[in-house]
Each structure stands twice: as structure tokens, then as C-alpha cells.
Coordinates of C-alpha atoms in Angstrom, one line a residue:
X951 CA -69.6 256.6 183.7
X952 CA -66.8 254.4 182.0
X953 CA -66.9 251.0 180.9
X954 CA -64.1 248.6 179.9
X955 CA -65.5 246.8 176.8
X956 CA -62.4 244.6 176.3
X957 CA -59.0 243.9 177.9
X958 CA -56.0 241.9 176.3
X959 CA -55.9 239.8 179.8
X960 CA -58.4 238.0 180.1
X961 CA -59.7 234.5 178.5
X962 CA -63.1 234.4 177.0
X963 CA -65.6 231.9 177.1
X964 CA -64.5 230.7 173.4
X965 CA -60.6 230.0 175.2
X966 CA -58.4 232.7 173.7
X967 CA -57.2 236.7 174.5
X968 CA -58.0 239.6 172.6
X969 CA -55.3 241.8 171.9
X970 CA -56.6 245.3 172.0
X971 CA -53.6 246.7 170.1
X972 CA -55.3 244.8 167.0
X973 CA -58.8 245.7 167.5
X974 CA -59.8 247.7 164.0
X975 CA -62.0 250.3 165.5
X976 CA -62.9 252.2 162.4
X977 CA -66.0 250.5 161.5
X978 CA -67.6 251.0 165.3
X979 CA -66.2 254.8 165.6
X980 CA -68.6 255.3 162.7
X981 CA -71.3 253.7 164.1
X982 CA -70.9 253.1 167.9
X983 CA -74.5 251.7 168.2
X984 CA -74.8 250.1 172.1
X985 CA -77.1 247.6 172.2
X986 CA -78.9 245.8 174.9
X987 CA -78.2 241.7 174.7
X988 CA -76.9 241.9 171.3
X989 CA -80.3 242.7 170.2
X990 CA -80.6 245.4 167.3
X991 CA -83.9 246.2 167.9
X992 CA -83.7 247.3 171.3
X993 CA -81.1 249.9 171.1
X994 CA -80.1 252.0 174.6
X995 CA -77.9 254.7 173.0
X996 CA -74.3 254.9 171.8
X997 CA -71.0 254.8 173.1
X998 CA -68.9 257.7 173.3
X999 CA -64.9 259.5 174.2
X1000 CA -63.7 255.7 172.7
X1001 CA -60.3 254.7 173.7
X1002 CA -57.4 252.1 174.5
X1003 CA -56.0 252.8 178.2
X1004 CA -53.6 250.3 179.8
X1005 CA -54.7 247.6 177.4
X1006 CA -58.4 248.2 178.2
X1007 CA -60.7 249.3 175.0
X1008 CA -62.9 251.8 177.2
X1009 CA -65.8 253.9 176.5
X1010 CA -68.4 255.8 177.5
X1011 CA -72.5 255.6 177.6
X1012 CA -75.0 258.0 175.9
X1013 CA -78.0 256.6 176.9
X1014 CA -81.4 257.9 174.9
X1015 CA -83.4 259.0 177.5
X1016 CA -86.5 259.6 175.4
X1017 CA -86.7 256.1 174.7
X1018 CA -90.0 254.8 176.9
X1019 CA -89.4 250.9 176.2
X1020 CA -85.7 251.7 176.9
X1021 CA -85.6 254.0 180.6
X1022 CA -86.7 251.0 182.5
X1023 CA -83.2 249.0 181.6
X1024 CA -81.1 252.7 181.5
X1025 CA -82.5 253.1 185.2
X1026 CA -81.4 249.7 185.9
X1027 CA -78.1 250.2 184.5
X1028 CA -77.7 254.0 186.2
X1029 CA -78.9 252.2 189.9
X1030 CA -75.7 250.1 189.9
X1031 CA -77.9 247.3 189.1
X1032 CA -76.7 245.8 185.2
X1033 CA -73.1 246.2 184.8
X1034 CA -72.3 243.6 182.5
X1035 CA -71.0 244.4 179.2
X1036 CA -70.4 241.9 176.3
X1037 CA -68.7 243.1 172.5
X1038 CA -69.9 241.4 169.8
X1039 CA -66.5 241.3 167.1
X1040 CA -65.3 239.4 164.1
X1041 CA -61.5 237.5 164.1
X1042 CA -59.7 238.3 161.5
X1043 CA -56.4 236.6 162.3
X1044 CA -55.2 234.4 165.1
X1045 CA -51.9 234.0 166.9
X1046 CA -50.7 230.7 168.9
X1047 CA -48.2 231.5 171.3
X1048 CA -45.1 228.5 172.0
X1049 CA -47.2 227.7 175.1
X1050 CA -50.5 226.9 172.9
X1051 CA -52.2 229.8 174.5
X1052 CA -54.3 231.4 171.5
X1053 CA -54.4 235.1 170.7
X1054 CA -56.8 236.9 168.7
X1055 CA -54.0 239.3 166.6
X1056 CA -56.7 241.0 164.6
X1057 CA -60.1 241.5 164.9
X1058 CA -63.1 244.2 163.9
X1059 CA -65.3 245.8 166.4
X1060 CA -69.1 245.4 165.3
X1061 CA -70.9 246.1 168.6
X1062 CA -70.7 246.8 172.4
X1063 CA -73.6 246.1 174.2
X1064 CA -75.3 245.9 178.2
X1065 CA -76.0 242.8 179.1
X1066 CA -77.6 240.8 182.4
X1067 CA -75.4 237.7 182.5
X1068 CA -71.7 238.3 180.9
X1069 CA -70.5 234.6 180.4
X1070 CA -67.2 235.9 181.5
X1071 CA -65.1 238.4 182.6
X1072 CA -64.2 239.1 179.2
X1073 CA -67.2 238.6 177.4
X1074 CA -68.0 238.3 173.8
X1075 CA -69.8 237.6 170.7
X1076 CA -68.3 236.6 168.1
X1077 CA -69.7 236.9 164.1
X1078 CA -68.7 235.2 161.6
X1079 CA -66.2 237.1 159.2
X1080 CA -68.3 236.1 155.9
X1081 CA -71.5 237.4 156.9
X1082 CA -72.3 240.3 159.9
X1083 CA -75.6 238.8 160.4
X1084 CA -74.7 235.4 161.7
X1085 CA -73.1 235.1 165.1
X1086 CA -70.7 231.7 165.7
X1087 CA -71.8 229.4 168.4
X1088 CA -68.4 228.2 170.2
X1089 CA -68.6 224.7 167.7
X1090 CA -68.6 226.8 165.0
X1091 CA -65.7 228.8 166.9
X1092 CA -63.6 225.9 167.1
X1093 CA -64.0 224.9 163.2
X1094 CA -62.8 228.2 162.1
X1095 CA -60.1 228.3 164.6
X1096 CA -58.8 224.6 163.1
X1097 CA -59.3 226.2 159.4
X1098 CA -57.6 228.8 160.3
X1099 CA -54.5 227.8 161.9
X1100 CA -54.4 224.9 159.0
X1101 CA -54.3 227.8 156.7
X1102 CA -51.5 229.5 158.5
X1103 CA -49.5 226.0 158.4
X1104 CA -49.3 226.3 162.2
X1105 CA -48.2 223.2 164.0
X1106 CA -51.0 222.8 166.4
X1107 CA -52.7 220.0 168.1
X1108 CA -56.6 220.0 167.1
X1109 CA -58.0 217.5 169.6
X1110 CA -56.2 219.3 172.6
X1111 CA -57.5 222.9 171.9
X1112 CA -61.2 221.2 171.5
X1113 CA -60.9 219.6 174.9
X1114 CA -59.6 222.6 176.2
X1115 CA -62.5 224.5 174.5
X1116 CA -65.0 221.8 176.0
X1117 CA -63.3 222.1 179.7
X1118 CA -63.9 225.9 179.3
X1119 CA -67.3 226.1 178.3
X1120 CA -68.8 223.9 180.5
X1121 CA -66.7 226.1 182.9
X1122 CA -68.7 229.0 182.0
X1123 CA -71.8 227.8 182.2
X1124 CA -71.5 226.5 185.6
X1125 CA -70.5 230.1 185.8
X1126 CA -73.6 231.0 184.4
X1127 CA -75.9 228.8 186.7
X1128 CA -74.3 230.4 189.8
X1129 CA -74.4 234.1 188.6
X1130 CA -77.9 233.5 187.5
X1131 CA -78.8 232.0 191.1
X1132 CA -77.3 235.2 192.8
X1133 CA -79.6 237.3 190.3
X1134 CA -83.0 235.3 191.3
X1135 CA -81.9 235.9 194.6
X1136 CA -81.5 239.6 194.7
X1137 CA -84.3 240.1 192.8
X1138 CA -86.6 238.4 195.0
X1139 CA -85.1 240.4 197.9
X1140 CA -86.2 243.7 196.5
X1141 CA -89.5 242.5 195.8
X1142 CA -89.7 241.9 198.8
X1143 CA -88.3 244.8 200.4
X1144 CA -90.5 246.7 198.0
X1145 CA -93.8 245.4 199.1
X1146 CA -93.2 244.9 202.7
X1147 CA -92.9 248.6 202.4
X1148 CA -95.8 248.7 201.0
X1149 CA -97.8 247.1 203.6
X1150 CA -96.3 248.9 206.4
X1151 CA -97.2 252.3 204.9
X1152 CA -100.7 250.9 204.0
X1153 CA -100.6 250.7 200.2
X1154 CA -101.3 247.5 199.9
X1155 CA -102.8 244.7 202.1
X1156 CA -100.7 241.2 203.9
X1157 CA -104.1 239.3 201.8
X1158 CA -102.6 240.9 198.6
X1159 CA -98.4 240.5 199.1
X1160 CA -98.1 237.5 196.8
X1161 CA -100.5 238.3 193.8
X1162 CA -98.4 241.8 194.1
X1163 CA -95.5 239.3 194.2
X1164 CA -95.9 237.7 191.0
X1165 CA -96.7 240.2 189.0
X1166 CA -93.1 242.2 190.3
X1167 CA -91.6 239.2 189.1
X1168 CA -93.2 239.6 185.9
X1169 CA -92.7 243.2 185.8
X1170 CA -90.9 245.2 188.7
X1171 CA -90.7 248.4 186.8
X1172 CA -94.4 248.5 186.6
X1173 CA -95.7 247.5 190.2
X1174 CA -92.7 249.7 191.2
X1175 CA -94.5 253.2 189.6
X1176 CA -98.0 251.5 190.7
X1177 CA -97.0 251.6 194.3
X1178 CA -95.4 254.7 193.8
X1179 CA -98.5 256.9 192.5
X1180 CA -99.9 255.2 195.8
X1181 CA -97.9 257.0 197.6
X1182 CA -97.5 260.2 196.7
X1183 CA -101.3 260.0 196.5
X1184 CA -101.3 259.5 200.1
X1185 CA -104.4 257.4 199.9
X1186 CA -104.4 254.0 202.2
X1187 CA -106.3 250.8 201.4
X1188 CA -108.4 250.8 204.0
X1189 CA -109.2 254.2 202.3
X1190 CA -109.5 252.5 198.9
X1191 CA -112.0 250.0 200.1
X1192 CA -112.0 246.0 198.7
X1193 CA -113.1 247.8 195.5
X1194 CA -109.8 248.3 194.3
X1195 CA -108.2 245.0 196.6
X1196 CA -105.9 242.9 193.4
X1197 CA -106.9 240.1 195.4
X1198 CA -110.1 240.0 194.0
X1199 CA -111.0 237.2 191.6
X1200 CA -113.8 236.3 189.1
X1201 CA -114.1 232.4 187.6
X1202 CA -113.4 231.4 184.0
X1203 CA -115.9 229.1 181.8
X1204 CA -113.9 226.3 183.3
X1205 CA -114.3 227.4 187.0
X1206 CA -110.9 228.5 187.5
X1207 CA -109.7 232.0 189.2
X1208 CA -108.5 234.6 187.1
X1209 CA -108.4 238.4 188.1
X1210 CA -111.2 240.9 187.9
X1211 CA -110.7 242.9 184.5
X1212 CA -111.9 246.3 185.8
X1213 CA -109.7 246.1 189.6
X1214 CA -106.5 245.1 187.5
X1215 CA -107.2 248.0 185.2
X1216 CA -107.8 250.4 188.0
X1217 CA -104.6 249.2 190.1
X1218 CA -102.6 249.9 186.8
X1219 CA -101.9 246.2 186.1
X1220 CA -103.9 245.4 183.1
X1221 CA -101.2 245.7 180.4
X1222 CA -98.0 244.0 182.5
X1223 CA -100.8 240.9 182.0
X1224 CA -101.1 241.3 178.9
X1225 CA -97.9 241.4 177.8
X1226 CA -95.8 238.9 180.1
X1227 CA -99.1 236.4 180.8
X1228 CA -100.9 236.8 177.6
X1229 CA -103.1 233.4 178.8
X1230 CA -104.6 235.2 181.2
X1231 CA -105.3 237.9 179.7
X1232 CA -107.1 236.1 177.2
X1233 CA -109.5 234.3 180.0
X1234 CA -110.1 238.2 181.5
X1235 CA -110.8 239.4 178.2
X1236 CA -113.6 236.7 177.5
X1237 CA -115.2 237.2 180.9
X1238 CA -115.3 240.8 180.9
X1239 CA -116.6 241.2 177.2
X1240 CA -118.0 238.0 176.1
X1241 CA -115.7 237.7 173.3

């Protein structure tokens, strides 16, 4: 698998090319940490066989397998079904062509990483070159842009690259809205496909599709290995009785329906609760131990 982390053709979100030739690559070669989101902490491997092809910055994924928390996003990414990737970089000097078209002439590589949502083809982070930590917004882009070419005594008009800045960015995010539409959408088609699977081999019951549905939502990767053990186990639920139906509910102090502790613990479901509805979790917790 090879991924193009950067090209010197395409316009970023923040309204200027990246020249590849003028990416410093020595600090990432020593380091090629791949991230997933930008996130240090959640960390999906490193990138490997670094290289500039054809004006493309290119590389390729080691993924670390024997990270638990991780597999779930590598399988994703593996399946076809993340492809986005998104460099996170510092701007060390900029260019302005005689056209007004802005050119990042040299810039540091700090990170590459896997992301959902890539605001753009070429898509980016940008940090700010005084401190690693702190990653510009694109207002705080357009102020060291300004101070920047006013440094370099460039003859450039400042209230025509913000409003082309502005007309860009809201640009992307309708970009964003759309891509982010298409996601919900194909997301809730495999859940769908998924459990109407389910039902037809008899893992679950019609009664229990949506509970089944909201907790995929919640966490796919989950019900997906639930409903898989199902099968392999070859067991039905007409074999498994109501005892283990997820449908069934118990009331709360205040009357409401919340799920039975020991049915949700038994179908495998306890801890995606826990962690993604942490509410509910609390109101099972109370019922089932008094606490």
C-alpha cells in the first residue's frame, strides 16, 4: 500500500500549494510517527520507503498490529474504507507568484497522519513555526501569511488574499458537510446490511434490529465480533430463548427504560455502553447493584 501524503498541485484548504521540492524531510525520516486525526495519543504505526515521485511526497504504512485500541481503525483502513490522509507541517517561507497565486517554498514535515474527513484534496495541518505544540487555525494562517510577506517587502494586496482565504474556506466546509453526509450514509447502509444478515440467518430477532441498530452506530466494530461469535457458534435465537433477547428492558428510579445489566453483559454489549453512553450505564449500574 502507497499513499500520496502531499503533491505540489493542489490548493489546500488554507489557499496556497506546497512545493514538494522544499519539503525538509529530515526531521520526519527520524521520526516518521503516523498518526490517526493528528492525535499523538492514538498512534497506528509509522510510515515507511519515504519518497518524492512526480512531485508527490509518497510513503508507505507500517501499521502496529498488536495495538488492540488501534486494529479496529487499521481494519478500516486495510477494507478500503478510510483513505484520507492529512500532513501536519510548519511554513518556513512563502512565495507569491506575478499571478498572486501563493506558494509554500519551504516548509518542515512534522507528521502524516489517517484521517476520516480530509478537508481537501490536499490536506493539511499546519503548526505554528515558534512552537510544535500549537496548530494555526486558518485566521491565525492568514496573520502569519501578511507578517510574512510584509517581512519579505512583497507587494501584495492583504484584503484580497483574506477574501480569497474566506471564499475558500467556506468552500471547504461545504465540502465538508457533503463528504460527511456521504459517510452517514454508507455507514448506515452497512448497519444495515449487517444486521439484516443477521436476522435472516437467525442471530438476532426483527423485535431486536433497532436496539442492535443503535448500538452499531455507537460501535460497529463491536456488534460486528458480537454477531460474529454468533455465528460461528451456530446457535439461533429461537435456540437462545428471550433470556439472552437485547430487547429486554428493566425501569429506572424514575420509570424510564434502560437495558437489563446481566442480558447486555451476556450479548457482549456491556462495555460499548459504557464507554460511548456512559448515562446509561450509570442508570444500569444503580439498578443492578443498588449503588
Amino acid at each position: 500500500m502507497t499513499i500520496i501524503l502531499c503533491d505540489s498541485n493542489s490548493v489546500n484548504s488554507y489557499g496556497f500549494r506546497t512545493m514538494v521540492g522544499g519539503i525538509n524531510l529530515e526531521r520526519f525520516k527520524a521520526n516518521p510517527v503516523m498518526l490517526y486525526q493528528h492525535d499523538t495519543e492514538r498512534i497506528l504505526g509509522h510510515w515507511e520507503n519515504i519518497r518524492v515521485e512526480d512531485g508527490k511526497l509518497m510513503a508507505d504504512p507500517a501499521f502496529d498490529t498488536d495495538d488492540e485500541e488501534m486494529k479496529p481503525i487499521i481494519g478500516k483502513i486495510e477494507r478500503g474504507h478510510l483513505k484520507g490522509c492529512s500532513v501536519g507541517m510548519r511554513v518556513l517561507r512563502f512565495e507569491t507568484t506575478p499571478t498572486g497565486e501563493m506558494l509554500a517554498a519551504e516548509s518542515e514535515l512534522m507528521e502524516a497522519s489517517i484521517v476520516t474527513i480530509p478537508s481537501d484534496a490536499n490536506a493539511l495541518v499546519l503548526y505554528n513555526p515558534d512552537d510544535d505544540r500549537h496548530a494555526l487555525s486558518v485566521e491565525e494562517f492568514k496573520k502569519l501569511y501578511i507578517n510574512m510577506e510584509q517581512n519579505e517587502t512583497v507587494n501584495t494586496d492583504n484584503s484580497a488574499v483574506i477574501a480569497r482565504l474566506q471564499a475558500q474556506n467556506e468552500e471547504k466546509d461545504r465540502v465538508i458537510l457533503e463528504l460527511q453526509a456521504q459517510v452517514a450514509q454508507m455507514e448506515a447502509t452497512q448497519i444495515d446490511t449487517m444486521l439484516n444478515t443477521a436476522v435472516a440467518e437467525g442471530r438476532i430477532g426483527k423485535d431486536e434490529v433497532q436496539l442492535w441498530a443503535t448500538l452499531a452506530a455507537l460501535d460497529y466494530a463491536t456488534v460486528q465480533k458480537v454477531l460474529e461469535m454468533r455465528a460461528k457458534s451456530g446457535e439461533t435465537r429461537v435456540e437462545r430463548g428471550e433470556r439472552t433477547s437485547l430487547q429486554a428492558m428493566v425501569k429506572g428510579d424514575k420509570g424510564e427504560d434502560i437495558p437489563d445489566w446481566d442480558l447486555c453483559d451476556k450479548n457482549g454489549t456491556l462495555y460499548a455502553i459504557k464507554q460511548k453512553q456512559p448515562e446509561v450505564y450509570a442508570k444500569m449500574y444503580a439498578k443492578k447493584f443498588g449503588k
